[in-house]
Coordinates of C-alpha atoms and ligand atoms in Angstrom, one line a residue:
M1 CA -43.7 -99.0 48.6
N2 CA -45.2 -102.5 48.1
E3 CA -45.0 -102.2 44.3
I4 CA -41.2 -101.6 44.8
Y5 CA -40.9 -104.7 47.0
E6 CA -42.7 -106.8 44.4
A7 CA -40.4 -105.5 41.7
I8 CA -37.4 -106.4 43.9
K9 CA -38.9 -109.9 44.4
T10 CA -39.3 -110.4 40.6
S11 CA -35.8 -109.1 40.0
A12 CA -34.4 -111.5 42.6
I13 CA -36.0 -114.5 41.0
R14 CA -34.6 -113.5 37.6
I15 CA -31.1 -112.8 39.0
R16 CA -31.1 -116.2 40.8
E17 CA -31.5 -117.8 37.4
L18 CA -28.6 -115.8 36.0
I19 CA -26.4 -116.8 38.9
E20 CA -27.2 -120.5 38.5
Y21 CA -26.9 -120.8 34.8
D22 CA -25.4 -117.7 33.1
D23 CA -21.9 -116.8 32.0
T24 CA -19.9 -115.3 34.9
G25 CA -17.0 -114.1 32.7
Y26 CA -15.7 -110.6 32.7
S27 CA -17.0 -108.0 30.4
S28 CA -14.7 -105.4 28.7
S29 CA -16.0 -102.6 30.9
I30 CA -15.0 -101.1 34.3
N31 CA -17.5 -99.5 36.7
T32 CA -17.1 -96.1 38.3
T33 CA -15.4 -97.6 41.3
G34 CA -12.8 -99.2 39.1
D35 CA -14.1 -102.7 39.4
T36 CA -13.9 -104.8 36.1
Q37 CA -17.6 -105.6 35.5
L38 CA -18.7 -109.2 35.1
K39 CA -21.2 -109.8 32.4
I40 CA -23.6 -111.0 35.2
D41 CA -23.2 -107.6 37.0
I42 CA -24.4 -105.8 33.9
K43 CA -27.2 -108.2 33.2
S44 CA -28.4 -108.1 36.8
D45 CA -28.4 -104.3 36.7
L46 CA -30.5 -104.4 33.5
V47 CA -33.0 -106.7 35.1
I48 CA -33.5 -104.4 38.0
E49 CA -33.7 -101.3 35.8
E50 CA -36.3 -103.0 33.6
E51 CA -38.5 -103.9 36.6
F52 CA -38.2 -100.5 38.2
R53 CA -39.1 -98.7 34.9
K54 CA -42.6 -100.2 35.3
I55 CA -43.2 -98.3 38.6
P56 CA -44.3 -94.7 38.3
S57 CA -43.5 -93.9 42.0
I58 CA -39.7 -94.3 41.2
K59 CA -38.2 -91.0 40.2
E60 CA -34.6 -92.1 39.7
I61 CA -32.2 -94.9 40.3
I62 CA -28.5 -94.9 41.3
S63 CA -26.8 -98.1 40.5
E64 CA -23.3 -99.3 41.5
E65 CA -22.9 -100.4 37.9
K66 CA -23.7 -97.0 36.4
E67 CA -21.6 -93.8 36.7
N68 CA -24.6 -91.4 37.0
K69 CA -28.2 -91.4 38.2
T70 CA -30.8 -92.6 35.8
S71 CA -34.2 -90.7 35.7
L72 CA -37.2 -93.0 35.3
H73 CA -40.4 -91.0 36.1
D74 CA -40.6 -87.2 36.4
N75 CA -43.6 -87.4 38.8
G76 CA -42.0 -90.2 40.9
I77 CA -41.1 -89.6 44.6
Y78 CA -38.5 -92.3 45.4
T79 CA -34.8 -92.5 44.6
I80 CA -33.5 -96.1 44.7
G81 CA -29.8 -96.7 45.3
Y82 CA -28.8 -100.3 44.7
D83 CA -26.0 -102.7 44.2
P84 CA -27.5 -105.3 41.8
L85 CA -25.0 -108.1 42.6
D86 CA -22.7 -107.4 45.5
G87 CA -19.7 -109.7 45.7
S88 CA -20.3 -111.2 42.3
S89 CA -16.7 -112.4 42.0
L90 CA -17.6 -114.9 44.7
I91 CA -20.0 -116.7 42.3
D92 CA -17.0 -118.4 40.6
V93 CA -16.2 -120.1 43.9
D94 CA -19.8 -120.9 44.6
L95 CA -20.2 -118.7 47.7
S96 CA -23.3 -116.6 48.5
V97 CA -23.8 -113.2 47.0
G98 CA -26.5 -110.5 47.3
S99 CA -28.5 -107.5 46.0
I100 CA -28.8 -104.4 48.2
F101 CA -31.5 -101.6 47.9
G102 CA -31.9 -98.3 49.6
I103 CA -35.3 -96.6 49.1
Y104 CA -34.9 -92.8 49.6
E105 CA -37.3 -89.9 49.4
G106 CA -36.2 -86.3 48.8
G107 CA -32.6 -87.0 48.3
S108 CA -30.0 -89.8 48.7
N109 CA -28.4 -88.9 52.0
G110 CA -28.6 -91.3 54.9
A111 CA -31.3 -89.1 56.4
H112 CA -33.5 -89.6 53.3
L113 CA -33.7 -93.4 53.6
K114 CA -37.3 -94.6 54.1
A115 CA -36.7 -98.4 53.8
A116 CA -33.9 -100.9 52.9
V117 CA -34.1 -104.3 51.3
Y118 CA -31.5 -106.9 50.6
V119 CA -31.5 -110.4 49.0
V120 CA -29.1 -113.2 49.8
Y121 CA -28.6 -115.8 46.9
G122 CA -27.2 -118.7 48.9
P123 CA -28.3 -122.3 49.5
R124 CA -31.7 -120.6 49.8
V125 CA -32.9 -117.3 48.5
E126 CA -33.8 -115.0 51.4
L127 CA -35.1 -111.4 51.3
V128 CA -35.1 -108.9 54.1
I129 CA -37.3 -105.8 54.3
A130 CA -36.5 -103.1 56.9
E131 CA -39.1 -100.4 57.6
S132 CA -40.0 -99.7 61.3
D133 CA -39.1 -103.4 61.8
V134 CA -37.0 -106.0 60.0
K135 CA -38.8 -108.9 58.3
M136 CA -37.3 -111.9 56.6
Y137 CA -38.8 -113.9 53.8
R138 CA -37.7 -117.1 52.0
L139 CA -38.3 -118.2 48.4
N140 CA -40.4 -121.4 48.2
Q141 CA -40.8 -123.9 45.4
K142 CA -43.6 -121.9 43.9
N143 CA -41.3 -118.9 43.5
E144 CA -43.2 -117.1 46.3
F145 CA -41.4 -115.2 49.1
V146 CA -42.9 -116.5 52.3
Y147 CA -42.6 -114.5 55.6
M148 CA -40.4 -116.4 58.1
H149 CA -39.8 -114.2 61.1
D150 CA -38.7 -110.7 62.3
I151 CA -35.0 -110.1 62.9
K152 CA -33.8 -108.6 66.2
L153 CA -30.2 -108.2 67.4
K154 CA -29.2 -109.1 71.0
E155 CA -27.3 -106.4 73.0
K156 CA -24.1 -108.4 72.5
G157 CA -23.2 -111.1 69.9
K158 CA -20.6 -113.8 69.2
L159 CA -19.4 -113.2 65.6
N160 CA -16.6 -111.0 64.3
A161 CA -16.4 -110.1 60.6
P162 CA -13.2 -108.0 60.1
G163 CA -12.9 -106.7 56.6
G164 CA -10.2 -104.8 54.8
T165 CA -6.6 -105.6 54.0
Q166 CA -5.1 -106.5 57.4
Q167 CA -1.6 -105.1 56.6
G168 CA -3.4 -101.7 56.0
W169 CA -5.1 -101.6 59.4
S170 CA -4.2 -99.0 62.0
K171 CA -2.5 -100.3 65.2
S172 CA -5.6 -99.3 67.2
H173 CA -8.0 -101.1 64.8
K174 CA -5.8 -104.2 64.9
K175 CA -5.9 -104.1 68.7
L176 CA -9.7 -103.7 68.6
I177 CA -10.1 -106.8 66.4
D178 CA -7.6 -108.9 68.4
D179 CA -9.2 -108.0 71.7
I180 CA -12.6 -109.1 70.4
F181 CA -11.2 -112.4 69.3
Q182 CA -9.5 -112.7 72.7
D183 CA -13.0 -112.5 74.2
G184 CA -14.0 -115.6 72.3
Y185 CA -15.8 -114.2 69.3
R186 CA -15.9 -116.5 66.2
L187 CA -14.4 -115.4 62.9
R188 CA -17.1 -115.2 60.2
Y189 CA -15.9 -113.5 57.0
S190 CA -16.6 -114.6 53.4
G191 CA -15.8 -111.4 51.5
G192 CA -19.4 -111.0 50.7
M193 CA -21.0 -108.1 52.6
V194 CA -24.6 -109.3 52.2
P195 CA -24.1 -112.9 53.5
D196 CA -21.6 -111.7 56.2
L197 CA -24.0 -109.1 57.5
H198 CA -27.0 -111.5 57.1
Q199 CA -25.3 -114.1 59.3
I200 CA -24.6 -111.6 62.1
L201 CA -28.3 -110.4 61.9
L202 CA -29.6 -114.0 62.0
K203 CA -27.2 -115.2 64.7
G204 CA -28.2 -112.5 67.1
G205 CA -25.2 -110.1 66.7
G206 CA -21.5 -109.3 66.6
L207 CA -19.4 -106.9 64.6
F208 CA -18.8 -106.3 60.9
S209 CA -16.1 -103.8 60.2
Y210 CA -14.6 -102.3 57.0
P211 CA -12.3 -99.6 58.3
G212 CA -10.2 -97.0 56.5
T213 CA -6.8 -98.6 55.7
T214 CA -3.5 -97.3 54.2
D215 CA -4.6 -98.6 50.8
V216 CA -8.2 -97.3 51.0
P217 CA -8.3 -94.5 53.7
K218 CA -12.0 -93.8 53.1
G219 CA -12.9 -97.5 53.1
K220 CA -14.2 -99.6 50.2
L221 CA -17.9 -99.9 50.8
R222 CA -20.2 -97.4 49.0
M223 CA -22.5 -95.2 51.0
I224 CA -25.7 -94.9 48.9
F225 CA -26.1 -98.5 47.7
E226 CA -24.3 -100.6 50.4
V227 CA -23.6 -98.8 53.7
F228 CA -26.7 -96.7 54.2
P229 CA -29.1 -99.6 53.5
F230 CA -27.4 -101.9 55.9
A231 CA -27.0 -99.1 58.5
F232 CA -30.8 -98.8 58.3
V233 CA -31.3 -102.5 58.7
F234 CA -29.0 -102.8 61.7
E235 CA -30.6 -99.8 63.5
Q236 CA -34.1 -101.1 62.9
A237 CA -33.0 -104.5 64.2
G238 CA -31.8 -102.9 67.5
G239 CA -28.1 -102.5 66.6
A240 CA -26.0 -99.5 65.4
A241 CA -23.8 -98.4 62.5
I242 CA -21.0 -95.8 62.7
N243 CA -18.0 -94.6 60.8
D244 CA -14.4 -94.2 62.1
K245 CA -15.2 -90.7 63.6
N246 CA -17.9 -92.2 65.8
Q247 CA -20.6 -90.5 63.6
R248 CA -23.9 -92.3 63.0
I249 CA -23.7 -93.6 59.4
L250 CA -27.2 -92.4 58.6
D251 CA -26.2 -88.8 59.5
L252 CA -23.5 -88.9 56.7
V253 CA -23.8 -87.0 53.4
P254 CA -22.0 -88.5 50.4
S255 CA -19.9 -86.1 48.3
H256 CA -20.8 -88.0 45.1
P257 CA -23.0 -91.0 44.2
H258 CA -20.1 -93.5 44.5
D259 CA -18.6 -92.1 47.7
T260 CA -17.4 -94.6 50.3
T261 CA -17.0 -94.6 54.1
P262 CA -15.3 -96.7 56.7
C263 CA -18.1 -98.5 58.4
F264 CA -18.9 -100.6 61.5
F265 CA -22.2 -102.5 61.9
G266 CA -23.1 -104.4 65.0
S267 CA -24.9 -105.0 68.2
K268 CA -24.9 -102.2 70.7
K269 CA -22.1 -103.6 72.9
E270 CA -19.7 -104.2 70.0
I271 CA -20.4 -100.7 68.6
E272 CA -19.5 -99.3 72.1
R273 CA -16.1 -101.1 71.8
V274 CA -15.5 -99.5 68.4
M275 CA -16.4 -96.0 69.8
A276 CA -14.0 -96.5 72.6
C277 CA -11.3 -97.5 70.1
Y278 CA -11.9 -94.7 67.7
E279 CA -12.5 -92.0 70.3
Ligands
P6P301 P1 -12.2 -107.3 50.9 C1 -17.4 -107.4 47.6 O1 -16.4 -107.0 46.5 C2 -17.3 -106.2 48.6 O2 -17.7 -105.0 47.9 C3 -18.3 -106.5 49.7 O3 -19.3 -107.4 49.4 C4 -17.3 -107.1 50.8 O4 -17.7 -106.9 52.1 C5 -16.0 -106.4 50.5 O5 -16.0 -106.1 49.1 C6 -14.8 -107.4 50.7 O6 -13.7 -106.6 50.5 O7 -11.3 -106.1 50.7 O8 -12.3 -107.8 52.3 O9 -12.1 -108.4 49.9

């Protein structure tokens, strides 16, 4: 697994260069989810694929920027689902973005996840690796990722990150979000899943929600390369992650590589409130 982490670190350093200096204009292509691809989306995807091709233990990759799986090594054991540059449209307004990786073995359902990694490209570049625990690293001036500390969620937090088009929320979801704000939680939502979840993890907890809405009933966030990896991180950090049927996210089975799900990530107490709301 360490050779995979090293490849992700190398990719992160190369992608950080693209973010700072490359063209963030739109390409002429559209990805499977229907997003118009930025040139930087495609370049970041190629960087990661190039680094992963060097690793014999990687059997195949599933990228948000590609329609189908890509086989790398017949004798490999890991499937890596990844979003090379999540929230890339935020680069043009100089907000933080990220890369997300799920490392699976024997399939690409939540239950097959063995580790999760994400990178935040913000004022600093930080990398988080979740296995049995959650460890955070920060890029130094010598382009080394230095271990900073473990990440643990408190039972109850203070931040509320409500995603999705509000006019499309159900009445019960709107009441859940309003009640949480009535209890004094602070609004923290940038539209970038990686920095928004990283903030909740570092600040001890809260709730990130991206529900099903009238415009996207199954939610917007993709299971294999966005939702499963962060569900793994939140559980290993002492929190929880469920869908709108009170099912554990990591028990879900995607119907196709780009399948989405409504999702709630948070500290234990906040997830209990979601469960009561969606009972
Ligand atoms: P909305 C970015 O495009 C993204 O996929 C996630 O990073 C983010 O959480 C979500 O979409 C934001 O979606 O509908 O709130 O703009």
